[in-house]
Structures are given as structure tokens and as C-alpha cells.
XYZ file of C-alpha atoms in Angstrom:
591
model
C -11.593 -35.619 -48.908
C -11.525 -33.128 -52.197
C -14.413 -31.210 -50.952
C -12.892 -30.793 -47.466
C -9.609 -30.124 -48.531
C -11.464 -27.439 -51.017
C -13.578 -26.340 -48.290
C -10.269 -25.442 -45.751
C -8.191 -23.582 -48.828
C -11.796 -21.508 -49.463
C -12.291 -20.557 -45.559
C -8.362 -20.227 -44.718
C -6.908 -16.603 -44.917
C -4.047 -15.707 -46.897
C -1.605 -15.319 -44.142
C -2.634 -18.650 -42.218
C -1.337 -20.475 -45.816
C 1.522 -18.410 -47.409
C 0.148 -18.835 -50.549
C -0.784 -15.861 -53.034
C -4.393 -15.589 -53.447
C -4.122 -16.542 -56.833
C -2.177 -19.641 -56.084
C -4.620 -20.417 -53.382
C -7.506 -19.831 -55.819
C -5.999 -22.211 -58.133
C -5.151 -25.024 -54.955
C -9.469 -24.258 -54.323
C -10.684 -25.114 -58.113
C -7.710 -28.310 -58.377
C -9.365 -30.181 -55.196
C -12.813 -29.274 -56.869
C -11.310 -30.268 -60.285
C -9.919 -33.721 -58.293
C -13.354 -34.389 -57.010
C -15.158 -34.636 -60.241
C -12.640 -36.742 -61.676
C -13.382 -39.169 -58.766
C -16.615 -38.969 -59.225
C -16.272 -40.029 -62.965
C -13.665 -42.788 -62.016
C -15.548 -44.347 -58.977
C -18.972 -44.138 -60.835
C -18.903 -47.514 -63.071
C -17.654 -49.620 -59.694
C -19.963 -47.717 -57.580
C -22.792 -50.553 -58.189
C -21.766 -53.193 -55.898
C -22.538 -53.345 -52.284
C -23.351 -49.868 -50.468
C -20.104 -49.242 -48.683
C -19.859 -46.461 -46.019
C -18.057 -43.306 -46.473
C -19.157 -41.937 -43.211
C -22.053 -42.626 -40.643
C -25.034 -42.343 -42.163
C -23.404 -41.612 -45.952
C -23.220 -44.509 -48.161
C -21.787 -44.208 -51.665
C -24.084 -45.345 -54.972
C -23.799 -44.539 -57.914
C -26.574 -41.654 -57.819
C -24.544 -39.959 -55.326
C -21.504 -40.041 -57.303
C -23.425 -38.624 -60.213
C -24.394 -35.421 -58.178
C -21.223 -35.346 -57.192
C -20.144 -34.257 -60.088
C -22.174 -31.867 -60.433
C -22.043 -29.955 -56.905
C -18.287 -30.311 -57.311
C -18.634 -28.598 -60.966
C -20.809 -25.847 -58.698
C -18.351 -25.738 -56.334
C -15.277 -24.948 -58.733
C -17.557 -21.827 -60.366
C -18.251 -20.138 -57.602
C -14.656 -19.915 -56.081
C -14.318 -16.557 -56.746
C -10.759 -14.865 -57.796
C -10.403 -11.713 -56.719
C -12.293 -11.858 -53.210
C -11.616 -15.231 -51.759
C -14.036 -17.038 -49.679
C -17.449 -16.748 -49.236
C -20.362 -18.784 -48.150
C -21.114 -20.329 -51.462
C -18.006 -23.035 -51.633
C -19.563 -24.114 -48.383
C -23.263 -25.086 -49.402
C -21.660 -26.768 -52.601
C -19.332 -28.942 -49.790
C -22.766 -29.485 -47.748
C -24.807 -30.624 -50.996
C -21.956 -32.740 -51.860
C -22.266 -34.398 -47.984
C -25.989 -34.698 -49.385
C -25.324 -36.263 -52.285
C -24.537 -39.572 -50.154
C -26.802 -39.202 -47.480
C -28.322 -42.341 -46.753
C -30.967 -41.651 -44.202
C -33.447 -38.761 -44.677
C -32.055 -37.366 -41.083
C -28.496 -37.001 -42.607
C -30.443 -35.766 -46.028
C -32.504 -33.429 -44.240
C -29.839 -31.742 -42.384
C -27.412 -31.336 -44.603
C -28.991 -30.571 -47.460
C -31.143 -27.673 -45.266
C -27.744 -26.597 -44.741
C -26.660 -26.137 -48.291
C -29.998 -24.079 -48.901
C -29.875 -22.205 -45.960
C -25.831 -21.133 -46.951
C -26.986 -20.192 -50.458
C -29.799 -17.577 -49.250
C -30.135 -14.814 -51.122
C -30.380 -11.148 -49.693
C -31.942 -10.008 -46.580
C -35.314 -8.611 -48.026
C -35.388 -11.811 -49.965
C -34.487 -14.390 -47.496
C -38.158 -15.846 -46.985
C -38.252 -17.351 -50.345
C -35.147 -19.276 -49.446
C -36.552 -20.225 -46.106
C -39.644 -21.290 -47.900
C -37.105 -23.959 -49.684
C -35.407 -24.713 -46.633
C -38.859 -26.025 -44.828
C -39.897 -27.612 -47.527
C -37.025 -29.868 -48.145
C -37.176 -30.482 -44.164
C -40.792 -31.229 -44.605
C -40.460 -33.833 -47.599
C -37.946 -35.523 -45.432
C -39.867 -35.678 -41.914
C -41.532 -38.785 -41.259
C -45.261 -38.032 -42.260
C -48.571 -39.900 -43.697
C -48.784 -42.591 -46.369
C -47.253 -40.234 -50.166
C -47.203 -37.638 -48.203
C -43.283 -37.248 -48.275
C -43.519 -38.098 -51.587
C -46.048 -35.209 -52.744
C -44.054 -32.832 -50.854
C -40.369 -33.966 -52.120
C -42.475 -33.009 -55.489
C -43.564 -29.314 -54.501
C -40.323 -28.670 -52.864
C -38.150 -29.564 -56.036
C -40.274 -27.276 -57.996
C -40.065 -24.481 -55.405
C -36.659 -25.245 -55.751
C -36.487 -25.299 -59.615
C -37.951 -21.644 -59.705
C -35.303 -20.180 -57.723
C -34.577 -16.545 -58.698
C -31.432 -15.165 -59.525
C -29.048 -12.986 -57.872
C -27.946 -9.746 -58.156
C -24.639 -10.231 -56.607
C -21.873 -11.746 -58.843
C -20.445 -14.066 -55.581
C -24.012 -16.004 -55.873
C -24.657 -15.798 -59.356
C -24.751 -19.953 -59.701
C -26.699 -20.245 -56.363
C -30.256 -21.069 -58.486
C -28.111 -24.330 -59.763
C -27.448 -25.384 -56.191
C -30.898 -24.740 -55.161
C -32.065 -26.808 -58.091
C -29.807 -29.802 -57.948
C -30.797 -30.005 -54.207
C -34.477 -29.803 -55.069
C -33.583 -32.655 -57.893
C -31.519 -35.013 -55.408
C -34.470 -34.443 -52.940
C -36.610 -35.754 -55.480
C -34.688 -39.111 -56.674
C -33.863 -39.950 -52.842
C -37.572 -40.320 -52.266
C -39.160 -41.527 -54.994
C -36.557 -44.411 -55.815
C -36.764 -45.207 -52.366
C -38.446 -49.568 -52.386
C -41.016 -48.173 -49.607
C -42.555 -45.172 -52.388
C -45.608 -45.727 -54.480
C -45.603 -43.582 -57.168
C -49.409 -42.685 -58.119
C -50.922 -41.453 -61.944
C -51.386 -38.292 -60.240
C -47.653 -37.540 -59.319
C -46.491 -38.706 -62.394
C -48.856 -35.977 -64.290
C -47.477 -33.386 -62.043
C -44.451 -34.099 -62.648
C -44.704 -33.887 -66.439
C -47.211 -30.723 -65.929
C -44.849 -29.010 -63.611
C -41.601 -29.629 -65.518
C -43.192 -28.292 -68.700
C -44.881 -25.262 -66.675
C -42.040 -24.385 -64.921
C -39.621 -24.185 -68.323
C -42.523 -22.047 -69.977
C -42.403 -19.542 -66.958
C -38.529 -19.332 -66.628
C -38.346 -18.888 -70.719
C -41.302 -16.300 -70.165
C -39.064 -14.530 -67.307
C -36.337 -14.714 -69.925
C -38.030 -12.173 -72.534
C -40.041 -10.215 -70.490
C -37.457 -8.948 -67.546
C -35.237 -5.991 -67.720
C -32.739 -7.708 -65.244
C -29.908 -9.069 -66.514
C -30.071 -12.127 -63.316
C -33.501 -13.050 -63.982
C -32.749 -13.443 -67.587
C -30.289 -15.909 -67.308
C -31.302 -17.680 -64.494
C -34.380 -18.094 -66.710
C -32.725 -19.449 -69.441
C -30.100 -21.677 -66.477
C -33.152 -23.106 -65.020
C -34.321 -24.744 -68.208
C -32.116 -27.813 -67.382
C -33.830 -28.958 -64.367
C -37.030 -28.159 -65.322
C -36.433 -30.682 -68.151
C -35.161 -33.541 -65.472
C -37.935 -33.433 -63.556
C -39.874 -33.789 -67.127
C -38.156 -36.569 -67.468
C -38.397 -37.781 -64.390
C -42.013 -37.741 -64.515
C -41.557 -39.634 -68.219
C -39.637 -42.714 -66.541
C -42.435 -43.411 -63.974
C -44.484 -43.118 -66.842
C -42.710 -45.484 -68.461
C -41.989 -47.798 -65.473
C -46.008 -47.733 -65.222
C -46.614 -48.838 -68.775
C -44.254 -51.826 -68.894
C -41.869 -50.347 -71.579
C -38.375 -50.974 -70.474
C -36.832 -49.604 -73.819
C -38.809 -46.139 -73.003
C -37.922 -46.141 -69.287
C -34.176 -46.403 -70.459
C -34.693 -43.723 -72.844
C -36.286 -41.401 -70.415
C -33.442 -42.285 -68.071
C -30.996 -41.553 -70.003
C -32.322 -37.974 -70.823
C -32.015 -37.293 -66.595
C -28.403 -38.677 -67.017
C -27.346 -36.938 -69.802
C -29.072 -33.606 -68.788
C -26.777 -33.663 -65.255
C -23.933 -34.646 -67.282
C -24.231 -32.356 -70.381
C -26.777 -29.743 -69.962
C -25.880 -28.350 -66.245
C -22.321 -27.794 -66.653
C -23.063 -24.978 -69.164
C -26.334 -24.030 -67.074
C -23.079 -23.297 -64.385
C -20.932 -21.530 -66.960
C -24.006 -19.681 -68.112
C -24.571 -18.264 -64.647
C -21.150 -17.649 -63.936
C -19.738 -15.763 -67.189
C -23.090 -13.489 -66.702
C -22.129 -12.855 -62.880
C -18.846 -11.631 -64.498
C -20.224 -9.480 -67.087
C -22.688 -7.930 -64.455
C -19.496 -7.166 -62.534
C -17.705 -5.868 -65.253
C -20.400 -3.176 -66.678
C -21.786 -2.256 -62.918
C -25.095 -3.136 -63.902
C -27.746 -5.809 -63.860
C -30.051 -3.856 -66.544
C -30.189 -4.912 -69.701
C -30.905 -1.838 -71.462
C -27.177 -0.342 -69.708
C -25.299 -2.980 -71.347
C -24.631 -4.103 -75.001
C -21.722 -3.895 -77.197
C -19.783 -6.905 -75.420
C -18.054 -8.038 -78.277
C -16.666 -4.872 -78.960
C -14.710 -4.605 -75.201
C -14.670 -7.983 -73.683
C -14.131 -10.768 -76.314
C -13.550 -13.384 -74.243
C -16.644 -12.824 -72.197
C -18.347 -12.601 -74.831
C -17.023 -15.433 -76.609
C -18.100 -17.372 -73.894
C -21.490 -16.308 -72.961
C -22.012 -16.914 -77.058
C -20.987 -20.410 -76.623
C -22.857 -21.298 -73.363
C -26.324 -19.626 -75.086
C -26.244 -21.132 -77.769
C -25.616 -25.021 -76.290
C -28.737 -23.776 -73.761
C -31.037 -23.369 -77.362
C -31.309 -27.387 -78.163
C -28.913 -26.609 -81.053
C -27.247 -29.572 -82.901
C -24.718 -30.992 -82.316
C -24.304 -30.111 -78.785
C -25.941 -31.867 -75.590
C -29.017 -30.115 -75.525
C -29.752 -31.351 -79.207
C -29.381 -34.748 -77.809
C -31.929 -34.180 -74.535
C -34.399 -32.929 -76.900
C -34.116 -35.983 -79.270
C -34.644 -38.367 -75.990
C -37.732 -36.749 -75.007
C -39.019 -36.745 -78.334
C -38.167 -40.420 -78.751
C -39.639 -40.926 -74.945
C -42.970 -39.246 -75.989
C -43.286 -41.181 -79.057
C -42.375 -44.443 -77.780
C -45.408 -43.748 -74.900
C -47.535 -42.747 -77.733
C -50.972 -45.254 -77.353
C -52.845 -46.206 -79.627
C -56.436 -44.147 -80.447
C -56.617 -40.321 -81.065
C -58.324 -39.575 -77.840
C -55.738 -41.853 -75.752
C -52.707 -39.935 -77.687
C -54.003 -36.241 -76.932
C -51.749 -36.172 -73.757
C -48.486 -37.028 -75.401
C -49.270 -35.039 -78.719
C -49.673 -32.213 -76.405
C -46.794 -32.438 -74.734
C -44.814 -32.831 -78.387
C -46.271 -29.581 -79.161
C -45.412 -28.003 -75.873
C -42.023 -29.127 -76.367
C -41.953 -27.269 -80.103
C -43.172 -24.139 -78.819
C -41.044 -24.494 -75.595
C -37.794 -24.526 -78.270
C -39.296 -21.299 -80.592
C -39.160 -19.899 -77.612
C -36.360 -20.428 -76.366
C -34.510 -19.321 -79.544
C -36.186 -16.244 -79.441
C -35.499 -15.461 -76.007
C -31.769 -16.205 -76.820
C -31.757 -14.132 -79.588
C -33.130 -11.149 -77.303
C -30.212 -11.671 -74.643
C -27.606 -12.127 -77.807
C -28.802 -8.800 -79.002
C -29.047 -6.801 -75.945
C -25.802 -7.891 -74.333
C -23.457 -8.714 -77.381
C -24.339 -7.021 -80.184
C -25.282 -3.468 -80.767
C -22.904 -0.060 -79.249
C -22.871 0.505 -75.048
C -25.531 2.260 -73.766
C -23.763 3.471 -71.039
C -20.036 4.517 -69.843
C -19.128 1.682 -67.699
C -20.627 -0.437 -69.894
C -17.883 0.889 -72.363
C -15.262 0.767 -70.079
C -16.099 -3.047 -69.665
C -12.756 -4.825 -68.372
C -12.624 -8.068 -70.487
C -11.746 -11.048 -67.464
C -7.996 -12.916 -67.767
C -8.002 -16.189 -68.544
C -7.260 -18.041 -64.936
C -10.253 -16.149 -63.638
C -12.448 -17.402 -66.806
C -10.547 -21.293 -65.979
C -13.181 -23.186 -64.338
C -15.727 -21.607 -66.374
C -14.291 -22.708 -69.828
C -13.443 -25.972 -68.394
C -17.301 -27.044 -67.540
C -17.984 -25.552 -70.798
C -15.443 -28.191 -72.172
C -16.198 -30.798 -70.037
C -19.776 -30.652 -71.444
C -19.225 -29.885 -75.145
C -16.905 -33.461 -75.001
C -19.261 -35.149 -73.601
C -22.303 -33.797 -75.590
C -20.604 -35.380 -78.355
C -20.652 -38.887 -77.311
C -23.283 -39.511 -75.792
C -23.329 -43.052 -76.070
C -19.492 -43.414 -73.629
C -21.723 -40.977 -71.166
C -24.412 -43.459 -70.967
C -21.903 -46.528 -70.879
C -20.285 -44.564 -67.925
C -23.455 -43.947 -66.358
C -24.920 -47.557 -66.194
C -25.205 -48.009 -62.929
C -27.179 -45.176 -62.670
C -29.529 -46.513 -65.343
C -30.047 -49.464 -63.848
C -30.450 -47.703 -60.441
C -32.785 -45.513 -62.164
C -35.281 -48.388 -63.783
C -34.690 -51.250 -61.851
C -34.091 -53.264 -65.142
C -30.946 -55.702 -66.325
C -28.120 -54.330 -68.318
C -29.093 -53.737 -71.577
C -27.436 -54.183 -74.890
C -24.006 -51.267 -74.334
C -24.701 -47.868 -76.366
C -21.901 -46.939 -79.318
C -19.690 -44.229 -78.552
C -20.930 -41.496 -80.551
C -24.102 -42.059 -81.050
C -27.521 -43.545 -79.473
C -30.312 -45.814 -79.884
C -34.213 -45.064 -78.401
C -36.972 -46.874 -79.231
C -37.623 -46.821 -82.307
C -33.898 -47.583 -83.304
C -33.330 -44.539 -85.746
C -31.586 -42.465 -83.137
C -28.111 -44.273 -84.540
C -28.590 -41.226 -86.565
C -27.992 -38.622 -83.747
C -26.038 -36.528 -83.336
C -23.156 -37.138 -85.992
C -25.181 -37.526 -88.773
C -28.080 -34.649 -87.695
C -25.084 -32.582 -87.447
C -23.452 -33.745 -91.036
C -26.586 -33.072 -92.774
C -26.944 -29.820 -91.501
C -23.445 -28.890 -92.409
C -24.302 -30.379 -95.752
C -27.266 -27.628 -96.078
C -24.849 -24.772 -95.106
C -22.471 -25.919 -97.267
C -24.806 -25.742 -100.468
C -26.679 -22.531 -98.901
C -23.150 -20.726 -98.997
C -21.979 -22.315 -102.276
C -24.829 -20.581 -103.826
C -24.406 -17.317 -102.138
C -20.785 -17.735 -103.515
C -21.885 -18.057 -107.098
C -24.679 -15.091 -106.511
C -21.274 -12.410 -105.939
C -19.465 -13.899 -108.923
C -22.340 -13.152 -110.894
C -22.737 -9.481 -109.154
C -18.645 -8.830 -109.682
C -19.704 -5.707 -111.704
C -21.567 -4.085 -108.482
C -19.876 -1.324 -106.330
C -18.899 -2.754 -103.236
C -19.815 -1.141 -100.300
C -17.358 -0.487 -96.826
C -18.489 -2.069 -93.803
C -19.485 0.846 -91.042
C -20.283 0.368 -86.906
C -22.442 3.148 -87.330
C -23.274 5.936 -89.725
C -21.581 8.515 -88.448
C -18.419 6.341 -86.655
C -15.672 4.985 -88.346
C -12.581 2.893 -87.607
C -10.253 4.445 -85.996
C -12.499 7.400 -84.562
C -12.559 8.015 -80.421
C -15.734 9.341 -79.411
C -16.150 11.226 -76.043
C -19.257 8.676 -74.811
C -16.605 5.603 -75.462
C -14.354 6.958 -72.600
C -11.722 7.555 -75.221
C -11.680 4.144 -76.385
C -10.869 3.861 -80.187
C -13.542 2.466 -82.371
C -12.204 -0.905 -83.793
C -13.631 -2.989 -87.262
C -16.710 -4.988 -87.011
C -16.134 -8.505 -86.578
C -19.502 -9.968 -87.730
C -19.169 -10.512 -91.412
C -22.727 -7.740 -91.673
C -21.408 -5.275 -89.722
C -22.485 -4.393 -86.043
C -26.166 -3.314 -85.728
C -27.398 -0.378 -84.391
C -28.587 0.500 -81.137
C -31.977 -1.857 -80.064
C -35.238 0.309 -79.870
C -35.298 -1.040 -76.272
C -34.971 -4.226 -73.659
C -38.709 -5.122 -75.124
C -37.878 -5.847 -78.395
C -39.307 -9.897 -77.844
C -42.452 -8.628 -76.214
C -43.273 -5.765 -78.393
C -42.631 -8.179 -81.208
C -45.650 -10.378 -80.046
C -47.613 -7.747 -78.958
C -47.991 -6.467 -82.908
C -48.495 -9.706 -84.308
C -50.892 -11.151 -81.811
C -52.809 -7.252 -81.034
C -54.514 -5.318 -83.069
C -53.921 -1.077 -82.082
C -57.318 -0.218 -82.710
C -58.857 -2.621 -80.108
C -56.262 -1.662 -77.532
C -57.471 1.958 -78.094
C -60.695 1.599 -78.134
C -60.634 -0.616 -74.368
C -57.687 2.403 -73.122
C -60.781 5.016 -73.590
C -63.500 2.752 -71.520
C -63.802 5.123 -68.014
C -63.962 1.705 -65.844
C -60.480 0.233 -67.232
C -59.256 4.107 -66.004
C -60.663 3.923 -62.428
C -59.157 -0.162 -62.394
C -55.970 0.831 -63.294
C -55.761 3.912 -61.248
C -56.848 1.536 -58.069
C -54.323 -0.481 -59.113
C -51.523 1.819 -58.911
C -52.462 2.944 -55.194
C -52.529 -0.721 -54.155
C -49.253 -1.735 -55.436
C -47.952 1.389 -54.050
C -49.459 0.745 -50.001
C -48.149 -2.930 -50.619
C -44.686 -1.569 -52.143
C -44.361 0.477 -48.722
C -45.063 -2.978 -46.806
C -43.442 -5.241 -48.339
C -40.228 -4.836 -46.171
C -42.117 -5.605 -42.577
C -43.642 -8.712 -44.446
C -40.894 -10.430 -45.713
C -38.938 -10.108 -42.890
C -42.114 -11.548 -40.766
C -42.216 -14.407 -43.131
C -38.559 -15.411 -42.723
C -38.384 -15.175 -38.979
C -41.809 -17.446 -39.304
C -40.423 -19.906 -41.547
C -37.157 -20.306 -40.031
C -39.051 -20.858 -36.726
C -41.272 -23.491 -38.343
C -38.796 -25.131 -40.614
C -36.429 -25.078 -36.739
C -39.431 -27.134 -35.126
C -39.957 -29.475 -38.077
C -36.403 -30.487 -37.964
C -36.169 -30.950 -34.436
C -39.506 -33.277 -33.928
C -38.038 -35.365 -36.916
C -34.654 -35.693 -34.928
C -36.699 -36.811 -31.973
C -38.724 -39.083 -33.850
């Protein structure tokens, strides 16, 4: 009744109501705000019998999980200065998903969500390719065949790309949690066989798919594709860890199924409410500067504080940083790897693999955080509207810092998340209750995960705390040294207006080192690599070679003849696909 009631406010014009818009705004994000909390409430008495919310929808505790987090979706993407739009209304369609109990009711409504969440017109047939696939995967078909296909379509899904347009900036989080309910409908259904072979896609496709989004992350020059790289990190890890409980389930190890369990339920509850924020407080800042390139922006802290005091905060919970949630993921599916770990070297190359996978997955992330930190926050604008940045009020920037507190709270005890979740467990392994989790912190396998994340985070405090005693005792000992006065930029001091600022006055650093200069250029990650891992000379020496000339020059003539068609074909494709995906739907009506 939330959602609906959300749903009417978003659709209803001003003058229908009597409301203000921002009154109405704020009527829109309470009914979202009311359906989470139900969704938390009902979850731990959601176990019992399946009782009907409406034909064909049956609540579970599953359902009332996702819940949470479509409604979370929902609340971000209510926008405040231009009410409406059709993104409130695929969040109320994947929330009418969320409960589906037959894969007709599934089918239809979660098509719907995708198909309200398209992108734009020249990129609609990547969205219809998501719509028939998630109509395919719940057809009626062969024996695993809706199972291998509710696998490709959550990882079509999962790779959704981001949007230019600050109304659909969270729309690759819809089109992932859809992909990931698709996924859990069918392969917890009794009448699913889970193979070897799914399992190791699963695992192989999670752990792909994060590499490529992190890869998109330091390689673009478009400030959407960034950070829905960096957004789509959290599913990519729950269907890793998906893959990890039927791994577990396989192997007879209930502690390790639980563990691996846990990590989905903690990701959903932790990790993709700041995914949201992520995506939502970049929409904003895309809005702000009037530009998705990242080498037109910087200098965020300077203009918009609480922007940027935000996108800090959401980045760094996304880099697996103590003692927030994403510390506590990675810890599981360490713990989960281990605890699979067989015995004999040649039996253990899979799971060492994927341990080192995971380690270069987090250097990697890091680093690709530290590229958007420097190109967006740090530095001087590189252009005019970028300095004439409006920073956003604080009602607009509500539902953003809420999910961002919402998930901080409940990154911190993780143990009350899992004790609030254990229906969910149990729906997720089929196994007994087992022995209740402490509040703040969590025990795997191996029982030394009491340790996490209170006292991880205490020793690490402990470290900066001697680190910056002895810095301390390094400037008493230096007291006889000139000191020097803190500058934004050589030639610009405090206080100065300079013509390219818009007449804005130049204000004191606020980073204790001053405010760095201007970035040699949106490459700096890339270009980093590129000298450590190239030599010049060899590079050189290949640029001279006459055939690499005549490739390249080929090349550039065939991306221009497909640049010219690529217009006629993706249209073609999306009136194909939405033809096909029309026919599949209506023969699994019939059927």
C-alpha cells in the first residue's frame, strides 16, 4: 500500500493535490521511507506460512528483503525539482516483483520494471535485450534451461550502463536487483538442479563482470560510466556469492553455506544502499556542472561541500574500507573461500585463484577511486560551469543521506543484520537455525571473525594513532624551521577573484596539504600503468612497422562506415527484440 500510495503522489499533478511540490516530494520519499520500514518490521515473521498479498503475490521473507531495497531505489530517484517521471514507476513494478509467486506474475512485472527504466532512444536495444531475456528465463522451456538463462540474463543485467540523464542516474541498480531477484526466484526454486557448471559461471562471471566495471571505471572519460562502474560492483559480488553458496550447498559445509549467505544478505542490506546514493549524488553533480566529462569537472570541494562531502563518503564505503559494510563483505568471501579451501595443491588452485582475484579486484578498486576522488573533488574547475557549481539544499540531498545512514548503521553491526535476516538464511540454505550472531560482530568458519569489524577497525586506529604521534614529535623536533603558508595555487591566493572563477572569491584550502594542482588529464590511472608495465622504446619501434600503419588506418575507415550506421541498427535491433521478447511473453501466457 506504501508503494501505491508513493506511486499516485509521483504521477499526480500539483493542482489535482494542493500540495507544494516540495511538500508533495516529501509525502513521495515518506510512503517510500514507510515501505522499507515494513519491510524491516515484517521480515523476522515473514517465515511462517506463505500468505497472499494479492493473486499470484505471496509474501516470504526474500521478497521482503528486496523490498527494501527497490523501495530504497524508489525514494532516490523521486526527483525534487521536476516531479514525476517514469523511474518511481519501475521501482513500484520491481517491488510487485519482489513477491511474485508464479514466473507469469514474475515475468510480467518485472519486464515491466525493465522496460520503464530504458535508457535513451539510440540505446534502447540493450534494454530490450534485458527485457527478453528475463521473459525468456521465465518461459516454460527444456530441462536447466530456465535456469542457464535466469544466469545470462542477471549478468546482462549486472552490466547495465549508465545514464547520462540525472532523472535515471540509479536505473543500472534497478536493472541489477531485477537481474538478482530473477536469479534467486529460479534457482531456489525445489524443482532446480543446480549443476558444477552453473556454479563455475557463476563465480567466473561475478568476478569477470566486477573486473570489467572497475576496468570501465579508470579507463572512461564519462562521468556515468565511471560510477556506474564502481555502483555495479555490489551485484557483481552477490552473484559471486551466490555462486559460493551452491558451492557450498554442494560440498556439505553448512557453516560455509551460511557464511556465503550471509555475504548476499549483507551486500543487499549494506553495500546497495550506498551503490544508490553513489548513483544519485553523481546524477546531481552531473546536473550541477552541465557535464558528464570528467576532464570539465574538478574542484568540488571548493563550490559544493555537501556534494562533495557526500560523494567522499559513498566512495570510500564502495573501496572495502574498514569499518564500513564493504569491509565486512570482503571478510565473508575471504572466510567463504577459505573455508571451501580442499585439501592438495592442485585441488586448491581454483579457490587460491579466486583469493588472488579478489586482492587485485580491491588494488583496483582503490585506485580507480582515487582517480574519480581526484578528478571530481580535488584539484581547481576546468571549466566555468563547473565553477559556478550550485551546491544542492539539504531536503533535495534527504533520501540520499538517509540510505547512506541507513547503511553505515547497519554496516556496523552486522551481526543484528544477520539476526534480522534469518529467515532469509534459512530460506537461502535450507538448513536449521543456527547458533544467533552477536550484535556487533560475526563468526565464519573458522571462528576468528569475532574479531571483525570492531576490533579490525581499533587496531587500525591504533596504527594511526602511533603513525601521527610520531609525526607530532618529528615538528617538535623541526620547531626551528620556517614555516611555510599554505597556497591553492602558485599564483592564487585567499581572497583573490579571478575572471575564469566567474567572480567567485578564492577561499582557504581545507585539506590539511593544500589543494593540488590541476591533473595532467582524465588518464592519469591508465597512463600510470602504461609506464610501469611498457617500455617507450618497444612502443616506438612497433609505431614505425608500415603494416601496424595500413591496420590502423583500415581501422579508422571501418569504425567510421559503422559510426555512420550505427543509428539504423540499433533502432532495427529494438523494434526486433521488442517483437521477439512480445511473442515470448505471449506463448508463455498461453501456455
Amino acid at each position: 500500500m506504501p508503494v501505491l500510495l508513493a506511486c499516485l503522489l509521483s504521477v499526480t499533478a500539483e493542482r489535482w493535490i494542493g500540495l507544494p511540490s516540495g511538500q508533495q516530494r516529501l509525502a513521495c520519499q515518506g510512503m517510500w521511507l514507510v515501505a522499507v520500514l515494513g519491510a524491516l518490521v515484517v521480515l523476522p515473521w515473514s517465515a511462517g506460512d506463505a500468505r497472499s498479498v494479492l493473486p499470484f503475490f505471496t509474501l516470504d521473507p526474500l521478497g521482503c528483503l528486496f523490498l527494501g531495497v527497490f523501495a530504497i531505489l524508489g525514494c532516490c530517484s523521486e526527483r525534487w525539482i521536476r516531479p514525476g517521471g517514469r523511474l518511481p514507476l519501475a521501482c513500484a513494478a520491481a517491488c510487485l516483483a519482489a513477491f511474485a509467486s508464479d514466473t507469469a506474475a514474475l515475468m510480467v512485472t518485472g519486464c515491466l520494471a525493465l522496460v520503464l527504466a530504458f535508457p535513451e532512444r539510440q540505446k534502447a536495444s540493450a534494454g530490450c535485450l534485458r527485457a527478453l531475456l528475463f521473459a525468456a528465463a521465465c518461459s516454460p522451456g527444456a530441462v536447466h534451461g530456465s535456469e542457464w538463462m535466469a544466469i545470462v540474463a542477471a549478468l546482462v543485467c549486472a552490466a547495465g550502463a549508465g545514464r547520462r540523464q540525472p532523472d535515471f542516474a540509479v536505473a543500472p541498480m534497478l536493472e541489477s536487483g531485477c537481474g538478482l531477484l530473477l536469479l534467486c526466484r529460479i534457482l531456489l526454486r525445489s524443482d532446480s538442479v543446480i549443476t558444477p557448471a552453473m556454479t563455475a559461471t557463476l563465480i567466473a562471471g561475478g568476478m569477470m563482470l566486477a573486473f570489467v566495471r572497475v576496468f570501465s571505471t579508470l579507463t572512461t572519460r564519462k562521468g556515468s560510466t565511471a560510477n556506474a562502474g564502481l555502483a555495479g560492483l555490489p551485484a557483481a559480488l552477490s552473484i559471486t556469492s551466490l555462486g559460493l553458496l551452491f558451492l557450498a550447498g554442494a560440498s556439505g559445509s553448512a557453516l560455509t553455506a551460511h557464511a556465503a549467505a550471509g555475504t548476499l544478505v549483507l551486500g543487499l542490506v549494506t553495500l546497495w544502499p550506498v551503490a544508490i546514493a553513489f548513483l544519485r549524488t553523481g546524477g546531481l553533480i552531473a546536473e550541477g556542472a552541465g557535464s558528464d566529462h570528467l576532464g570539465r569537472l574538478g574542484g568540488l570541494i571548493l563550490f559544493a561541500p555537501r556534494l562533495a562531502g557526500l560523494f567522499a563518503a559513498t566512495l570510500l564505503i564502495l573501496t572495502f574500507l574498514p569499518p564500513a559494510g564493504g569491509f565486512t563483505i570482503l571478510w565473508l568471501l575471504v572466510e567463504t573461500a577459505l573455508g571451501l579451501l580442499p585439501d592438495g595443491f592442485a585441488a586448491a588452485l581454483p579457490s587460491l585463484a579466486f583469493l588472488l582475484a579478489l586482492g587485485v579486484l580491491v588494488a583496483l578498486t582503490g585506485l580507480a577511486a582515487l582517480r574519480l576522488a581526484a578528478l571530481l573533488l580535488l584539484g581547481s574547475a576546468r571549466s566555468p560551469r563547473m565553477a559556478a557549481c550550485p551546491d544542492a539544499i539539504w531536503p533535495a540531498l534527504a533520501p540520499v543521506s538517509g540510505s547512506l545512514l541507513f547503511a553505515v548503521v547497519a554496516g556496523f553491526v552486522p551481526g543484528g543484520v544477520l539476526r534480522l535476516a534469518e529467515p532469509v538464511l534459512q530460506q537461502l540454505t535450507a538448513a536449521p537455525r543456527l547458533t544467533p550472531q552477536p550484535f556487533f560482530t560475526l563468526v565464519a568458519p573458522d571462528g576468528l571473525s569475532s574479531w571483525m569489524p570492531v576490533g579490525v577497525t581499533a587496531l587500525l586506529l591504533m596504527v594511526v594513532l602511533v603513525i601521527r604521534m610520531a609525526q607530532q614529535q618529528a615538528l617538535r623536533s623541526r620547531t626551528s624551521a620556517p614555516v611555510l603558508k599554505r597556497e591553492i595555487l602558485s599564483d592564487i591566493h585567499t581572497g583573490e577573484t579571478t575572471p575564469w572563477l566567474g567572480g567567485l572569491t578564492t577561499r582557504a584550502p581545507w585539506l590539511p596539504f593544500g589543494e593540488p594542482l590541476i591533473w595532467s588529464g582524465v588518464d592519469m590511472a591508465p597512463s600510470s600503468l602504461r609506464s610501469v608495465l611498457f617500455l617507450r622504446g618497444r612502443r616506438r619501434i612497433m609505431s614505425r612497422a608500415r603494416m601496424l600503419r595500413c591496420g590502423a588506418r583500415w581501422l579508422h575507415r571501418l569504425r567510421r562506415m559503422l559510426r555512420g550506421t550505427a543509428p539504423l541498427a540499433d533502432h532495427a535491433t529494438a523494434v526486433v527484440l521488442v517483437l521477439v521478447a512480445l511473442g515470448i511473453s505471449l506463448s508463455a501466457l498461453m501456455s
